[in-house]
Amino acid sequence: LSIQSSLLSYSQKQVPEGLALYDLAFGSTGELTLIQQFSFIFRNVLNFLFGGKFGIGQPQLQVQLASSSRSFASIRRDRGYAYAETFPTDEMFRKNLAELYDDKRI
């Protein structure tokens, strides 16, 4: 393995996690539609009241991040209702980063 391929592999695993953590920490950067806003409020109320008990809602975000073994990217994708933009798939990240690394090769 070369250093370049090792760095590419590392980036393909960690860049999605970093971007997901940033999104989860700072929220949506785009405008939510009225329906998205209503959905966000409704789901937050359900999550607060039930926290995933009885199969209703999900645990609070802080609980998920602190106690779950799920990746940040997976949690961010599940919470897509709270964001104006769709979070890229792992395949999209791999492809885009591979293209970026190919462009930088000397």
JSON list of C-alpha atoms in Angstrom, two decimals:
[
{"chain": "A", "resi": 1, "resn": "LEU", "atom": "CA", "xyz": [0.00, 0.00, 0.00]},
{"chain": "A", "resi": 2, "resn": "SER", "atom": "CA", "xyz": [1.20, 3.44, -0.84]},
{"chain": "A", "resi": 3, "resn": "ILE", "atom": "CA", "xyz": [0.75, 6.46, 1.36]},
{"chain": "A", "resi": 4, "resn": "GLN", "atom": "CA", "xyz": [-1.59, 7.96, -1.26]},
{"chain": "A", "resi": 5, "resn": "SER", "atom": "CA", "xyz": [-3.93, 4.95, -1.23]},
{"chain": "A", "resi": 6, "resn": "SER", "atom": "CA", "xyz": [-3.83, 4.83, 2.57]},
{"chain": "A", "resi": 7, "resn": "LEU", "atom": "CA", "xyz": [-4.77, 8.50, 2.79]},
{"chain": "A", "resi": 8, "resn": "LEU", "atom": "CA", "xyz": [-7.57, 7.98, 0.28]},
{"chain": "A", "resi": 9, "resn": "SER", "atom": "CA", "xyz": [-8.94, 5.03, 2.27]},
{"chain": "A", "resi": 10, "resn": "TYR", "atom": "CA", "xyz": [-8.77, 7.02, 5.51]},
{"chain": "A", "resi": 11, "resn": "SER", "atom": "CA", "xyz": [-10.47, 10.02, 3.93]},
{"chain": "A", "resi": 12, "resn": "GLN", "atom": "CA", "xyz": [-13.25, 7.88, 2.49]},
{"chain": "A", "resi": 13, "resn": "LYS", "atom": "CA", "xyz": [-14.02, 6.64, 6.00]},
{"chain": "A", "resi": 14, "resn": "GLN", "atom": "CA", "xyz": [-13.56, 9.83, 7.99]},
{"chain": "A", "resi": 15, "resn": "VAL", "atom": "CA", "xyz": [-14.77, 12.69, 5.76]},
{"chain": "A", "resi": 16, "resn": "PRO", "atom": "CA", "xyz": [-18.41, 11.49, 5.86]},
{"chain": "A", "resi": 17, "resn": "GLU", "atom": "CA", "xyz": [-18.18, 11.20, 9.66]},
{"chain": "A", "resi": 18, "resn": "GLY", "atom": "CA", "xyz": [-16.76, 14.69, 10.03]},
{"chain": "A", "resi": 19, "resn": "LEU", "atom": "CA", "xyz": [-19.36, 16.27, 7.76]},
{"chain": "A", "resi": 20, "resn": "ALA", "atom": "CA", "xyz": [-22.17, 14.38, 9.51]},
{"chain": "A", "resi": 21, "resn": "LEU", "atom": "CA", "xyz": [-20.95, 15.49, 12.94]},
{"chain": "A", "resi": 22, "resn": "TYR", "atom": "CA", "xyz": [-20.76, 19.09, 11.71]},
{"chain": "A", "resi": 23, "resn": "ASP", "atom": "CA", "xyz": [-24.33, 18.91, 10.35]},
{"chain": "A", "resi": 24, "resn": "LEU", "atom": "CA", "xyz": [-25.64, 17.33, 13.54]},
{"chain": "A", "resi": 25, "resn": "ALA", "atom": "CA", "xyz": [-23.93, 19.96, 15.68]},
{"chain": "A", "resi": 26, "resn": "PHE", "atom": "CA", "xyz": [-24.93, 23.05, 13.70]},
{"chain": "A", "resi": 27, "resn": "GLY", "atom": "CA", "xyz": [-28.15, 22.02, 11.95]},
{"chain": "A", "resi": 28, "resn": "SER", "atom": "CA", "xyz": [-29.43, 22.76, 8.48]},
{"chain": "A", "resi": 29, "resn": "THR", "atom": "CA", "xyz": [-27.78, 25.44, 6.37]},
{"chain": "A", "resi": 30, "resn": "GLY", "atom": "CA", "xyz": [-30.65, 25.70, 3.90]},
{"chain": "A", "resi": 31, "resn": "GLU", "atom": "CA", "xyz": [-34.23, 26.85, 4.11]},
{"chain": "A", "resi": 32, "resn": "LEU", "atom": "CA", "xyz": [-36.74, 24.25, 5.24]},
{"chain": "A", "resi": 33, "resn": "THR", "atom": "CA", "xyz": [-40.16, 24.19, 3.62]},
{"chain": "A", "resi": 34, "resn": "LEU", "atom": "CA", "xyz": [-43.23, 24.64, 5.80]},
{"chain": "A", "resi": 35, "resn": "ILE", "atom": "CA", "xyz": [-43.90, 20.89, 5.67]},
{"chain": "A", "resi": 36, "resn": "GLN", "atom": "CA", "xyz": [-40.30, 20.12, 6.67]},
{"chain": "A", "resi": 37, "resn": "GLN", "atom": "CA", "xyz": [-40.54, 22.58, 9.56]},
{"chain": "A", "resi": 38, "resn": "PHE", "atom": "CA", "xyz": [-43.78, 20.97, 10.77]},
{"chain": "A", "resi": 39, "resn": "SER", "atom": "CA", "xyz": [-42.26, 17.50, 10.43]},
{"chain": "A", "resi": 40, "resn": "PHE", "atom": "CA", "xyz": [-39.17, 18.60, 12.37]},
{"chain": "A", "resi": 41, "resn": "ILE", "atom": "CA", "xyz": [-41.25, 20.04, 15.22]},
{"chain": "A", "resi": 42, "resn": "PHE", "atom": "CA", "xyz": [-43.59, 17.04, 15.33]},
{"chain": "A", "resi": 43, "resn": "ARG", "atom": "CA", "xyz": [-40.75, 14.53, 15.40]},
{"chain": "A", "resi": 44, "resn": "ASN", "atom": "CA", "xyz": [-38.89, 16.47, 18.08]},
{"chain": "A", "resi": 45, "resn": "VAL", "atom": "CA", "xyz": [-42.01, 16.45, 20.26]},
{"chain": "A", "resi": 46, "resn": "LEU", "atom": "CA", "xyz": [-42.41, 12.69, 19.74]},
{"chain": "A", "resi": 47, "resn": "ASN", "atom": "CA", "xyz": [-38.71, 12.11, 20.45]},
{"chain": "A", "resi": 48, "resn": "PHE", "atom": "CA", "xyz": [-38.89, 14.24, 23.60]},
{"chain": "A", "resi": 49, "resn": "LEU", "atom": "CA", "xyz": [-42.04, 12.57, 24.93]},
{"chain": "A", "resi": 50, "resn": "PHE", "atom": "CA", "xyz": [-41.27, 8.96, 24.06]},
{"chain": "A", "resi": 51, "resn": "GLY", "atom": "CA", "xyz": [-37.54, 8.79, 23.28]},
{"chain": "A", "resi": 52, "resn": "GLY", "atom": "CA", "xyz": [-37.98, 5.57, 21.30]},
{"chain": "A", "resi": 53, "resn": "LYS", "atom": "CA", "xyz": [-40.04, 3.83, 23.97]},
{"chain": "A", "resi": 54, "resn": "PHE", "atom": "CA", "xyz": [-42.96, 1.73, 22.74]},
{"chain": "A", "resi": 55, "resn": "GLY", "atom": "CA", "xyz": [-41.49, 2.04, 19.23]},
{"chain": "A", "resi": 56, "resn": "ILE", "atom": "CA", "xyz": [-42.48, 5.70, 19.05]},
{"chain": "A", "resi": 57, "resn": "GLY", "atom": "CA", "xyz": [-39.92, 8.32, 18.06]},
{"chain": "A", "resi": 58, "resn": "GLN", "atom": "CA", "xyz": [-36.17, 8.01, 18.52]},
{"chain": "A", "resi": 59, "resn": "PRO", "atom": "CA", "xyz": [-33.87, 8.63, 21.45]},
{"chain": "A", "resi": 60, "resn": "GLN", "atom": "CA", "xyz": [-32.74, 12.26, 21.75]},
{"chain": "A", "resi": 61, "resn": "LEU", "atom": "CA", "xyz": [-29.87, 13.17, 19.42]},
{"chain": "A", "resi": 62, "resn": "GLN", "atom": "CA", "xyz": [-27.40, 13.59, 22.29]},
{"chain": "A", "resi": 63, "resn": "VAL", "atom": "CA", "xyz": [-28.28, 10.13, 23.61]},
{"chain": "A", "resi": 64, "resn": "GLN", "atom": "CA", "xyz": [-27.84, 8.59, 20.16]},
{"chain": "A", "resi": 65, "resn": "LEU", "atom": "CA", "xyz": [-24.46, 10.23, 19.64]},
{"chain": "A", "resi": 66, "resn": "ALA", "atom": "CA", "xyz": [-23.15, 9.34, 23.10]},
{"chain": "A", "resi": 67, "resn": "SER", "atom": "CA", "xyz": [-24.45, 5.80, 23.55]},
{"chain": "A", "resi": 68, "resn": "SER", "atom": "CA", "xyz": [-24.86, 4.32, 20.09]},
{"chain": "A", "resi": 69, "resn": "SER", "atom": "CA", "xyz": [-22.29, 2.42, 18.08]},
{"chain": "A", "resi": 70, "resn": "ARG", "atom": "CA", "xyz": [-23.87, 3.74, 14.86]},
{"chain": "A", "resi": 71, "resn": "SER", "atom": "CA", "xyz": [-21.84, 6.03, 12.66]},
{"chain": "A", "resi": 72, "resn": "PHE", "atom": "CA", "xyz": [-22.52, 9.77, 12.68]},
{"chain": "A", "resi": 73, "resn": "ALA", "atom": "CA", "xyz": [-23.26, 9.55, 8.95]},
{"chain": "A", "resi": 74, "resn": "SER", "atom": "CA", "xyz": [-25.96, 6.93, 9.55]},
{"chain": "A", "resi": 75, "resn": "ILE", "atom": "CA", "xyz": [-27.58, 9.03, 12.28]},
{"chain": "A", "resi": 76, "resn": "ARG", "atom": "CA", "xyz": [-27.43, 12.12, 10.03]},
{"chain": "A", "resi": 77, "resn": "ARG", "atom": "CA", "xyz": [-29.11, 10.24, 7.17]},
{"chain": "A", "resi": 78, "resn": "ASP", "atom": "CA", "xyz": [-31.88, 9.04, 9.50]},
{"chain": "A", "resi": 79, "resn": "ARG", "atom": "CA", "xyz": [-32.50, 12.64, 10.58]},
{"chain": "A", "resi": 80, "resn": "GLY", "atom": "CA", "xyz": [-32.78, 13.91, 6.99]},
{"chain": "A", "resi": 81, "resn": "TYR", "atom": "CA", "xyz": [-36.19, 15.43, 7.77]},
{"chain": "A", "resi": 82, "resn": "ALA", "atom": "CA", "xyz": [-34.43, 18.18, 9.72]},
{"chain": "A", "resi": 83, "resn": "TYR", "atom": "CA", "xyz": [-32.22, 19.30, 6.83]},
{"chain": "A", "resi": 84, "resn": "ALA", "atom": "CA", "xyz": [-32.87, 21.10, 3.57]},
{"chain": "A", "resi": 85, "resn": "GLU", "atom": "CA", "xyz": [-30.15, 19.14, 1.77]},
{"chain": "A", "resi": 86, "resn": "THR", "atom": "CA", "xyz": [-29.80, 15.36, 1.41]},
{"chain": "A", "resi": 87, "resn": "PHE", "atom": "CA", "xyz": [-26.71, 13.81, 2.98]},
{"chain": "A", "resi": 88, "resn": "PRO", "atom": "CA", "xyz": [-24.57, 12.02, 0.36]},
{"chain": "A", "resi": 89, "resn": "THR", "atom": "CA", "xyz": [-24.34, 8.23, 0.38]},
{"chain": "A", "resi": 90, "resn": "ASP", "atom": "CA", "xyz": [-21.10, 6.46, 1.30]},
{"chain": "A", "resi": 91, "resn": "GLU", "atom": "CA", "xyz": [-20.70, 5.52, -2.37]},
{"chain": "A", "resi": 92, "resn": "MET", "atom": "CA", "xyz": [-20.96, 9.17, -3.42]},
{"chain": "A", "resi": 93, "resn": "PHE", "atom": "CA", "xyz": [-18.29, 10.12, -0.88]},
{"chain": "A", "resi": 94, "resn": "ARG", "atom": "CA", "xyz": [-15.99, 7.32, -2.08]},
{"chain": "A", "resi": 95, "resn": "LYS", "atom": "CA", "xyz": [-16.41, 8.32, -5.71]},
{"chain": "A", "resi": 96, "resn": "ASN", "atom": "CA", "xyz": [-15.93, 12.07, -5.14]},
{"chain": "A", "resi": 97, "resn": "LEU", "atom": "CA", "xyz": [-12.88, 11.60, -2.93]},
{"chain": "A", "resi": 98, "resn": "ALA", "atom": "CA", "xyz": [-11.33, 9.12, -5.38]},
{"chain": "A", "resi": 99, "resn": "GLU", "atom": "CA", "xyz": [-11.79, 11.67, -8.18]},
{"chain": "A", "resi": 100, "resn": "LEU", "atom": "CA", "xyz": [-10.25, 14.37, -6.02]},
{"chain": "A", "resi": 101, "resn": "TYR", "atom": "CA", "xyz": [-7.24, 12.20, -5.22]},
{"chain": "A", "resi": 102, "resn": "ASP", "atom": "CA", "xyz": [-6.86, 11.24, -8.91]},
{"chain": "A", "resi": 103, "resn": "ASP", "atom": "CA", "xyz": [-6.83, 14.93, -9.86]},
{"chain": "A", "resi": 104, "resn": "LYS", "atom": "CA", "xyz": [-4.07, 15.64, -7.30]},
{"chain": "A", "resi": 105, "resn": "ARG", "atom": "CA", "xyz": [-1.73, 12.87, -8.42]},
{"chain": "A", "resi": 106, "resn": "ILE", "atom": "CA", "xyz": [1.54, 14.01, -9.92]}
]
